[in-house]
Structures are given as C-alpha cells and as structure tokens.
Short mmCIF file of C-alpha atoms in Angstrom, two decimals:
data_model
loop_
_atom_site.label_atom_id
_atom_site.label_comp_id
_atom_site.label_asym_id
_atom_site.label_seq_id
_atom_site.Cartn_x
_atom_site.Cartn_y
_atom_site.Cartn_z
CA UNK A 1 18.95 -90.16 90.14
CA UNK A 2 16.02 -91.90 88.39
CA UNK A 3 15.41 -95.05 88.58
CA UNK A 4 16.57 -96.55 84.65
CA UNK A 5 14.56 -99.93 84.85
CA UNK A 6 11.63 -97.60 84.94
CA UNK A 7 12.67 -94.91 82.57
CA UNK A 8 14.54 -96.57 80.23
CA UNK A 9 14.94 -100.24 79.64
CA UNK A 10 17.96 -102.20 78.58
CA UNK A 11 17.92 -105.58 77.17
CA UNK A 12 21.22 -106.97 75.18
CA UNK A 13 21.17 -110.14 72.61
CA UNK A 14 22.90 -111.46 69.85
CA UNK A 15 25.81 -108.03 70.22
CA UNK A 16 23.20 -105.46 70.23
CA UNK A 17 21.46 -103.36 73.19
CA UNK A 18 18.23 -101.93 72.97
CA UNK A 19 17.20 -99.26 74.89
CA UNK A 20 13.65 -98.66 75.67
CA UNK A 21 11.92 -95.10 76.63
CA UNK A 22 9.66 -96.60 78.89
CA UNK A 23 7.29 -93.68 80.06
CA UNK A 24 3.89 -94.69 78.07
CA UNK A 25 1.50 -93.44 79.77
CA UNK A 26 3.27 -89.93 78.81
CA UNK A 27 4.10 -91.19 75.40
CA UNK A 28 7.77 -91.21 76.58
CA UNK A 29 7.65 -87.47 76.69
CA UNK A 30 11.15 -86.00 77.47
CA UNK A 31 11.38 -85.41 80.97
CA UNK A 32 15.13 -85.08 82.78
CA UNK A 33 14.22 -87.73 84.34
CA UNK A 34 13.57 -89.82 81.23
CA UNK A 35 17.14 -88.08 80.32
CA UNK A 36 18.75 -89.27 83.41
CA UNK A 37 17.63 -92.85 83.31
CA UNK A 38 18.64 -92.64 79.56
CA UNK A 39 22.47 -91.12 80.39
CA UNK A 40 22.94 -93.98 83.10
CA UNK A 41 22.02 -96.78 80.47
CA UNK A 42 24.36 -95.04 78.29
CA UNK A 43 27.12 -95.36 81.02
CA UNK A 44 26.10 -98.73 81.17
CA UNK A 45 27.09 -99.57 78.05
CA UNK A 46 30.41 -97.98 77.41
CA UNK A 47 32.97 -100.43 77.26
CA UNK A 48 31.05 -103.70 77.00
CA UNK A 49 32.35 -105.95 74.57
CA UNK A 50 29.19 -107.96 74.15
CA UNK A 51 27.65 -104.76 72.34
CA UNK A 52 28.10 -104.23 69.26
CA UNK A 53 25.10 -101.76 67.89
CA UNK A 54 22.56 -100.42 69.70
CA UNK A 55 19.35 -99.96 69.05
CA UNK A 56 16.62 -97.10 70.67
CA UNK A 57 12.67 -97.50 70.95
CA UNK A 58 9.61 -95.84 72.47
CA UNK A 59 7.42 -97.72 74.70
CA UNK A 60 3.59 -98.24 74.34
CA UNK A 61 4.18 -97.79 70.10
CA UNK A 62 4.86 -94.27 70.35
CA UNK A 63 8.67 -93.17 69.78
CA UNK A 64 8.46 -89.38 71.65
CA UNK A 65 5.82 -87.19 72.38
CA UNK A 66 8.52 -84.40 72.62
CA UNK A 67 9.02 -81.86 75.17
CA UNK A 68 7.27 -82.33 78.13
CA UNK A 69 4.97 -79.13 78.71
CA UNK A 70 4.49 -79.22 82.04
CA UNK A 71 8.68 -78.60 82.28
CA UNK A 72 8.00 -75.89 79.57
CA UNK A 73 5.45 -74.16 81.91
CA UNK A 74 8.16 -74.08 84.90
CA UNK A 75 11.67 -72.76 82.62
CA UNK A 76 8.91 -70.22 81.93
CA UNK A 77 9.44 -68.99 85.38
CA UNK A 78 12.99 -69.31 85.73
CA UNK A 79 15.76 -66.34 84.82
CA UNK A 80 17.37 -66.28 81.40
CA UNK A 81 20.69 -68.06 82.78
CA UNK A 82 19.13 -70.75 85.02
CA UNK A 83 16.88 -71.83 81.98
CA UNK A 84 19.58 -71.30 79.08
CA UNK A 85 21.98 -73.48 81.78
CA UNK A 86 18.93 -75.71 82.28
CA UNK A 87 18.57 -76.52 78.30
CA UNK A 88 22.52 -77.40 77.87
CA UNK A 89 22.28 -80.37 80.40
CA UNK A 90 18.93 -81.57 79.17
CA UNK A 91 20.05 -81.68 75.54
CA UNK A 92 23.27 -83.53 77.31
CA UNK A 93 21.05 -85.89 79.04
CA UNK A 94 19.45 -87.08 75.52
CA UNK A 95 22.51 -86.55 73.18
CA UNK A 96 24.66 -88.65 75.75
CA UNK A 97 23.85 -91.23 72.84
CA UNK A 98 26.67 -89.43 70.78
CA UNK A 99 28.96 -91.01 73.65
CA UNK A 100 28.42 -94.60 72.44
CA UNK A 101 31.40 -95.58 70.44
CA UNK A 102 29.02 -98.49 68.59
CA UNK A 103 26.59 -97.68 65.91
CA UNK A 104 22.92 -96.53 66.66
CA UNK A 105 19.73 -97.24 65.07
CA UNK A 106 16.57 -95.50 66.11
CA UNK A 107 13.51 -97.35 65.42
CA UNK A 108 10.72 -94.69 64.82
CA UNK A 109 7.19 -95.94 65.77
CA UNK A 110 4.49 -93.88 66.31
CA UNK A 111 5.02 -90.26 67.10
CA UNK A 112 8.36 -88.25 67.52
CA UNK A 113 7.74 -84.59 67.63
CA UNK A 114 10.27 -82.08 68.18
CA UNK A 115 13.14 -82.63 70.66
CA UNK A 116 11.87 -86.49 70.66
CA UNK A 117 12.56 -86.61 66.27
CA UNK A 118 15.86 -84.89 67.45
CA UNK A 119 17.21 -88.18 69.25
CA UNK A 120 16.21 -90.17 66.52
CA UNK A 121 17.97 -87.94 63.96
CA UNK A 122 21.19 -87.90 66.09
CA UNK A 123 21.76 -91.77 65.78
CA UNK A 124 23.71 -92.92 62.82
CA UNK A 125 20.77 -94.72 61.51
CA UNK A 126 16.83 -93.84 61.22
CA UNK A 127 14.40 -96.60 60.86
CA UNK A 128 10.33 -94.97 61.16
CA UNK A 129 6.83 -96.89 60.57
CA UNK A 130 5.37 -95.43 57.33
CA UNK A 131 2.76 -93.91 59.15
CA UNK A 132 4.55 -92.25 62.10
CA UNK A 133 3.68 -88.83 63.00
CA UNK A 134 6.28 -86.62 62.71
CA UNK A 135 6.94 -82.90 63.55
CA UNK A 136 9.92 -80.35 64.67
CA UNK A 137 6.82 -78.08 65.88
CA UNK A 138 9.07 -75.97 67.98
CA UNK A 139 7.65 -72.55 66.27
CA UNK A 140 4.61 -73.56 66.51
CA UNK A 141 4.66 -73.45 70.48
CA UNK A 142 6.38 -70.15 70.32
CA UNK A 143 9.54 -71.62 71.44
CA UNK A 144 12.80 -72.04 69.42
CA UNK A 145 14.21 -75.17 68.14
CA UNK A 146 16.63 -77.28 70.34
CA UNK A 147 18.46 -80.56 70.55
CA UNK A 148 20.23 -79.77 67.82
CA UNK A 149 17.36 -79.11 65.71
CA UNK A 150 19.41 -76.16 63.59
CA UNK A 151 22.50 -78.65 62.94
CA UNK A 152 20.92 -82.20 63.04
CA UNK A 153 18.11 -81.10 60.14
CA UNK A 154 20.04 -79.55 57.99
CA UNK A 155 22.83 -82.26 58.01
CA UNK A 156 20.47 -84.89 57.36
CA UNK A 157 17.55 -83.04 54.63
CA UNK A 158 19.46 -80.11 53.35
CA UNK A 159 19.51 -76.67 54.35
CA UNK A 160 16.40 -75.21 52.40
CA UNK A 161 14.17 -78.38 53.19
CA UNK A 162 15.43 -77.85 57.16
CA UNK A 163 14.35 -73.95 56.83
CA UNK A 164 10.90 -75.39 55.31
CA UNK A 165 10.10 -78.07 58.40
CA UNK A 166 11.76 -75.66 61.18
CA UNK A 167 9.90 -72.26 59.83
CA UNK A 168 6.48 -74.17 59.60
CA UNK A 169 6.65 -76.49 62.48
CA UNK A 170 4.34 -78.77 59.82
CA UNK A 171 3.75 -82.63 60.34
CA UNK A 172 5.14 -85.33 57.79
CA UNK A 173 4.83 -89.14 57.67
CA UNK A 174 7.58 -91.32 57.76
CA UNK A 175 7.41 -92.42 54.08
CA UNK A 176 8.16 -88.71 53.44
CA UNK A 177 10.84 -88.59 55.94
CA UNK A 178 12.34 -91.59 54.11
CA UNK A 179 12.05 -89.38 50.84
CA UNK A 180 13.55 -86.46 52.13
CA UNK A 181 16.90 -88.13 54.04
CA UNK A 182 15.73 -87.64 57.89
CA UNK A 183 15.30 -91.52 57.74
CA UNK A 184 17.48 -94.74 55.95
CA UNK A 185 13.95 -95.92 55.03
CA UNK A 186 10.19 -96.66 55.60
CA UNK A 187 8.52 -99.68 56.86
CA UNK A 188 5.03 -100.99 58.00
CA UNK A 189 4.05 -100.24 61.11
CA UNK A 190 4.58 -103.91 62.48
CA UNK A 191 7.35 -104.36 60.78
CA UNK A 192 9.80 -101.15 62.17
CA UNK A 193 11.33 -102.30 65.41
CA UNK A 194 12.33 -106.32 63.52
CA UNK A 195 13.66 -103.86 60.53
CA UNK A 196 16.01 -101.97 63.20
CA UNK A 197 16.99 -105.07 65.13
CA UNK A 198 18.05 -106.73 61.68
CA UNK A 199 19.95 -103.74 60.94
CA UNK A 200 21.44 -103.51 63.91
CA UNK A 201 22.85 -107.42 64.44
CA UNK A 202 23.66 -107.32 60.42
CA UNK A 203 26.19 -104.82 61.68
CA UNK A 204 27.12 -106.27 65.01
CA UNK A 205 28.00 -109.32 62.66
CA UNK A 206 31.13 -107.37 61.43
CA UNK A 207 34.49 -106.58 62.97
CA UNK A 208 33.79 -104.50 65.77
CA UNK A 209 36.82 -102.37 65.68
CA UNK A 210 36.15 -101.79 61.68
CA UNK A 211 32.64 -100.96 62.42
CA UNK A 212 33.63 -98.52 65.56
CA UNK A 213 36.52 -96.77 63.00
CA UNK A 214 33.52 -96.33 60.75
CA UNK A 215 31.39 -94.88 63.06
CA UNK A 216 33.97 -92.51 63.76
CA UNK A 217 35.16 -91.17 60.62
CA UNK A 218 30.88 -90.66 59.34
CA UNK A 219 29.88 -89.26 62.74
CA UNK A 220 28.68 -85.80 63.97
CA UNK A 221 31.01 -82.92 64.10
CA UNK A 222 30.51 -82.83 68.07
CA UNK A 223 32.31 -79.28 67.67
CA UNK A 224 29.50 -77.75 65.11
CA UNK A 225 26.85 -79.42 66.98
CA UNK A 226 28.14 -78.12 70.64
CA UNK A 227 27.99 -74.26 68.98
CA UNK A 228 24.53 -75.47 67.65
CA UNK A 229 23.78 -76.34 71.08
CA UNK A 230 24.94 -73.20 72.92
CA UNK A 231 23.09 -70.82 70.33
CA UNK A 232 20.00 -72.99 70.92
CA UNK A 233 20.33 -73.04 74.76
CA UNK A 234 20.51 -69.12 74.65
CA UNK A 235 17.77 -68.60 72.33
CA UNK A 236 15.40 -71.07 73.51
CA UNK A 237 15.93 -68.92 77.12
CA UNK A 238 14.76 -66.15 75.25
CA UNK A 239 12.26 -67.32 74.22
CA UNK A 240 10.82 -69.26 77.97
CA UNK A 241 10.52 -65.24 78.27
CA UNK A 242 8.19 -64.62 75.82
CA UNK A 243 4.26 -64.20 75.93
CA UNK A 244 4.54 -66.06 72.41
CA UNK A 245 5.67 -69.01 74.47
CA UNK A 246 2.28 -68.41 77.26
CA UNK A 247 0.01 -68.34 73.74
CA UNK A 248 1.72 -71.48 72.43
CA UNK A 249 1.44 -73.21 75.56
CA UNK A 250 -2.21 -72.47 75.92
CA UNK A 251 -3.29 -73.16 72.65
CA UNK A 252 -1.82 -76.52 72.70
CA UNK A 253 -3.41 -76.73 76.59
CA UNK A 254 -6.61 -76.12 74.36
CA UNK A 255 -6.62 -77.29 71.35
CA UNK A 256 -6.81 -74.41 69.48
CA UNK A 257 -4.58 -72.30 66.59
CA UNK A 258 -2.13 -69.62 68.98
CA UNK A 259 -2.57 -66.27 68.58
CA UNK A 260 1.45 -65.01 68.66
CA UNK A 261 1.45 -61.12 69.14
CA UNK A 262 5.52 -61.22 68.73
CA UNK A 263 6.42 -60.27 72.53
#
C-alpha cells in the first residue's frame, strides 16, 4: 500500500479537508499508486464529523498531468482481460472520491489533461486558474477515453460540445471551460486554490445533514457512470492492443504529430 503522506496529503481546518496530489516532480501524474494513497485518504475521511467539504489540489501548481505513460507502455503488454480488469480498479482508485458523502471542490491549477480533468469533473464543484491547460487528449494518444470521460463530459458540457473535445482531443483554457459548464467559474492563477477553500468552508458553514441530503439528491448517477465505466474499461483494452496506441505513445515520447494507420 503506498505510503499517503507522500502521495497524497491531508490537512483539515475550519470543517473542510484538503487533499493534496503530491507527486510534483511527475506533475501528479496518475499512477495506482497516486490512486492508492488517494483511496486511503478517502477512507480516512468517511465518517468524520469535523469535515464538512472537501477540497482536492495538485502539488507543485500543476493539477494532473494525466495518465502516466510509462503504465500505458506496460497494459500495452498485458492480455485484453488483465488490462480491461486493470482499468476498472484504477478508475476505482481515483473515483473513490464519489464515496465521500460531503461536497467536493476541485481546485484546477495548472494542467489537468485527460484522466487527471476527469477527477476534477467528477467532484460536485470545479474551480480552474484562467490559464490552466486543459485537454481530454485520449484520441490523440490512440487510446480511448476513460474515467468516465463518455458520461462525466457530456453531463457537465452537453452532448455535442463532449463529442467536439473527446473526437479532437484539442486543448482549452479554463476561462473557456468556465464558458462551456466543465467548471463553476474562472479565476487568476493566484487566486484558484483561496477561491475553492472559500467555497468550500462557505458550505461547511451550513447544516451538515442539509448539505449531505443535497449532495445526494444533485449527485452522479453511480449506475450510468458504472456502465460508462465498464464500456470504457473494455474499449480502452482494445485499444492497449493497438499499433495506434505504439504511434501515439511514440509521438508524444518525441514530440512529434502520430502517424495512426487504424490497426
């Protein structure tokens, strides 16, 4: 089990928890690891009265680099089950967020690119800097979306402006994120993660078990998103089997457009 102090920090004041990705020098790239540490804080904080909203950051000014590659480059090597099994608990390891009964705030600094802008999108609230760099580049790798990516989007942006950022894979700011739903609002840079901790103790100010019943009755349809999840897990094995996948890993390895050939 991974160590959380080092993955992911936990600090709680004034009724609200933050939790920290704390893997900088990878730009908190999603690791399990980082998604263990992450689950334990999340058992942490089940059942303590004290919190009353939590809120989740990215170390080192950067929210999520995404998907780690290197982990890419070994599910490349693995059978269609083992990775498609693979995929369902690492999408549980970051979604265990959805077990908090207390509102959630993600604070967006930085960069959250695919998987990594899925977290934020699954807590109830979005905070990003105005000049975060944002992406659900999943195509664009030759890999298909998951952590909800197919549910989360659309929820939150509409269906047609979901097919538009999932069938380009194209980057956005967070002032246009604001504009198009994926986020409550935009902020300046320096002034994201006080916006989010306001947020979050404005609400911890209220009657927990009010605030909690709300939570409930606006939250995720955990059903929807699990099918989301299982078609996801499937096809994302797929495509670990691809030479689309190789290209996509390459190009990004050198910093060049990918060549896809469609096999």
């Amino acid at each position: 089990m991974t160590d959380p102090n080092h993955g992911v920090l936990l600090e709680v004041a004034e009724g609200v928890a933050t939790l920290t990705l704390n893997d900088a020098p990878r730009r908190n790239a999603m690791t399990p690891e980082l998604g263990d540490a992450l689950r334990v804080r999340v058992s942490e904080l089940r059942g303590r009265e004290d919190v009353r909203a939590v809120v989740l950051v990215g170390a080192g000014g950067t929210f999520s680099a995404g998907g780690d590659l290197q982990m890419l480059e070994r599910l490349r090597k693995a059978s269609f089950e083992e990775a498609r099994v693979f995929m369902l608990d690492f999408y549980a390891r970051y979604l265990s967020l959805l077990d908090l009964t207390v509102p959630t705030v993600a604070a967006v600094e930085g960069a959250a690119i695919g998987a990594g802008l899925c977290v934020a999108l699954a807590c109830d609230v979005c905070i990003v800097s105005e000049d975060a760099k944002l992406a659900l580049n999943f195509v664009q790798l030759g890999l298909h979306p998951g952590m909800g990516a197919t549910w989360l989007v659309p929820m939150r942006a509409g269906p047609q402006r979901a097919a538009e950022l999932l069938l380009t894979g194209r980057r956005f700011d967070g002032r246009e994120a604001a504009r198009l739903g994926l986020a409550l609002e935009a902020t300046a840079a320096t002034e994201t993660r006080a916006r989010a901790l306001a947020l979050a103790r404005s609400i911890a100010s209220n009657a927990p078990l009010a605030t909690r019943g709300v939570k409930q009755r606006l939250g995720l349809d955990r059903a929807a998103l699990q099918r989301a999840l299982e078609e996801e897990a499937r096809l994302q094995a797929e495509s670990y089997g691809s030479a689309d996948l190789g290209e996509g890993l390459a190009a990004a390895a050198a910093r060049r457009p990918p060549v896809f050939q469609g096999r």
